[in-house]
Coordinates of C-alpha atoms in Angstrom, one line a residue:
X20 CA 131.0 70.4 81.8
X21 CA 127.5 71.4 82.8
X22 CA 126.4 73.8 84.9
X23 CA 124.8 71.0 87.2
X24 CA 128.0 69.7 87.7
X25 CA 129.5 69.7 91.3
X26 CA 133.2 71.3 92.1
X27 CA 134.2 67.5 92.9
X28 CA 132.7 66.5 89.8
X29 CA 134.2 68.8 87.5
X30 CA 137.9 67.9 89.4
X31 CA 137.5 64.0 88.3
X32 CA 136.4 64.5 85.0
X33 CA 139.4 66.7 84.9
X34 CA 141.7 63.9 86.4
X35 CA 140.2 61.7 84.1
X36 CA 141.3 63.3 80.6
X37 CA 145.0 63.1 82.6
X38 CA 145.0 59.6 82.9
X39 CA 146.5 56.8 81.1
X40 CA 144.4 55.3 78.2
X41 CA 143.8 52.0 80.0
X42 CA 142.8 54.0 82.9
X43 CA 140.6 56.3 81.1
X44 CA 138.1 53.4 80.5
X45 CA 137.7 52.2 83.7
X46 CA 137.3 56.1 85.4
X47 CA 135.0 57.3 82.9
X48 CA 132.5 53.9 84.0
X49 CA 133.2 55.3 87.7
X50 CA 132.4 59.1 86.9
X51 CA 129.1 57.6 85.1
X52 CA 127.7 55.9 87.9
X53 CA 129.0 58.4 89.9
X54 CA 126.8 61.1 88.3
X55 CA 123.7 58.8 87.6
X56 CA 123.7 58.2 91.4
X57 CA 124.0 62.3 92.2
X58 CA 121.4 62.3 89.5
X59 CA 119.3 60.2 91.5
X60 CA 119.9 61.7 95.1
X61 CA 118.6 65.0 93.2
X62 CA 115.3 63.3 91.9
X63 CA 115.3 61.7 95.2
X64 CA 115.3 64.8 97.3
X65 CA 112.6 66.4 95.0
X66 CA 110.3 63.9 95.8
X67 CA 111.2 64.4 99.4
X68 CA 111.0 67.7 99.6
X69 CA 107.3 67.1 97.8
X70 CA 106.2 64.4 100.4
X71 CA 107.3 66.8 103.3
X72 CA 105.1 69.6 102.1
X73 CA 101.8 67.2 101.3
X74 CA 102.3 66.0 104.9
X75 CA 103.0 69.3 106.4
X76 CA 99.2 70.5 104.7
X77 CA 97.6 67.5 106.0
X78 CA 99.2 68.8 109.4
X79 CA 97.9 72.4 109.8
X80 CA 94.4 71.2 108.6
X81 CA 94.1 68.4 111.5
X82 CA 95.9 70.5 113.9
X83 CA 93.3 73.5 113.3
X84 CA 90.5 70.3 113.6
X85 CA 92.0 69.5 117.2
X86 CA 92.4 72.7 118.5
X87 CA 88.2 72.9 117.8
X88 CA 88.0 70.1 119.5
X89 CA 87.2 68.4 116.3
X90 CA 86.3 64.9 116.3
X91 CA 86.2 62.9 112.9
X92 CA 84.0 60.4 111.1
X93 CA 85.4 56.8 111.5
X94 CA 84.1 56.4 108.0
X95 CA 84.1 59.0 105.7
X96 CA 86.7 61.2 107.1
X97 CA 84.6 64.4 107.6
X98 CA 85.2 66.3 110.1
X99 CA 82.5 67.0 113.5
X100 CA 82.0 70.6 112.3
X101 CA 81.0 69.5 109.2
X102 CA 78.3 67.7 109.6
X103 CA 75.0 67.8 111.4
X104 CA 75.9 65.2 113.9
X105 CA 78.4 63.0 114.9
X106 CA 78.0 59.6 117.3
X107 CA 80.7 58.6 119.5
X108 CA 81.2 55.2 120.0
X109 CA 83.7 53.1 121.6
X110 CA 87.3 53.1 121.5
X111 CA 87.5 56.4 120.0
X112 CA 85.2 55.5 116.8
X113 CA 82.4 57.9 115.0
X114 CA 80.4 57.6 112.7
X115 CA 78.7 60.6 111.2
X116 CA 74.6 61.5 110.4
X117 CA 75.4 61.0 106.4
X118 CA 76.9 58.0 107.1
X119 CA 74.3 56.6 109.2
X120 CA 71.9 57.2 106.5
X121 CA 73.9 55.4 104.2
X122 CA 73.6 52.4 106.5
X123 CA 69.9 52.7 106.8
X124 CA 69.6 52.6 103.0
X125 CA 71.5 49.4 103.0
X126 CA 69.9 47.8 105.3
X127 CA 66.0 48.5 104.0
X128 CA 67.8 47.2 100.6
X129 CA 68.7 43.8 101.6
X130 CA 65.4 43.5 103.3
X131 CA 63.6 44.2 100.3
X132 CA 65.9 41.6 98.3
X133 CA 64.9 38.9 100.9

């Protein structure tokens, strides 16, 4: 048995070997789903457990932003204290001095393509 094993686990393999031959078949397909599923709950949880500790980072770092006062770029993400300036405009959208520039480059390009 492995270590891995739960006490239940352990019991019906133990039931198992106690069984009838015809029986036998037919539990031993039962206690092989049975451990592929608490196989999967385990990888399941991991992956969980993972997700809950990526979100909780992203958290603390927006929480810290808001209790600055922090405001955000609509557009690349950064936040108001890092960059020079940030423009507010309606409905709760920014848009950042980088980005603006990056906007005034595009423009001047497809005027100079027309």
């Amino acid at each position: 048995m492995s270590g891995n094993d739960s006490e239940v686990t352990q019991r019906l393999k133990a039931m198992v070997g106690e069984l009838d031959l015809t029986y036998q078949v037919e539990a031993s397909r039962a206690l092989s789903n049975l451990l592929k599923v608490q196989r999967a709950q385990r990888r399941i949880e991991r992956k969980a457990n993972a997700a809950i500790a990526d979100v909780r980072k992203i958290d603390v770092v927006t929480a810290d932003h808001l209790k600055e006062g922090d405001a955000q770029c609509s557009f690349c993400k950064k936040w108001q204290s890092d960059v020079e300036l940030l423009i507010a405009g309606p409905d709760g959208a920014f848009i950042c001095n980088e980005c603006v520039d990056v906007c005034v480059d595009c423009i001047k390009n497809c005027r100079e393509q027309q």
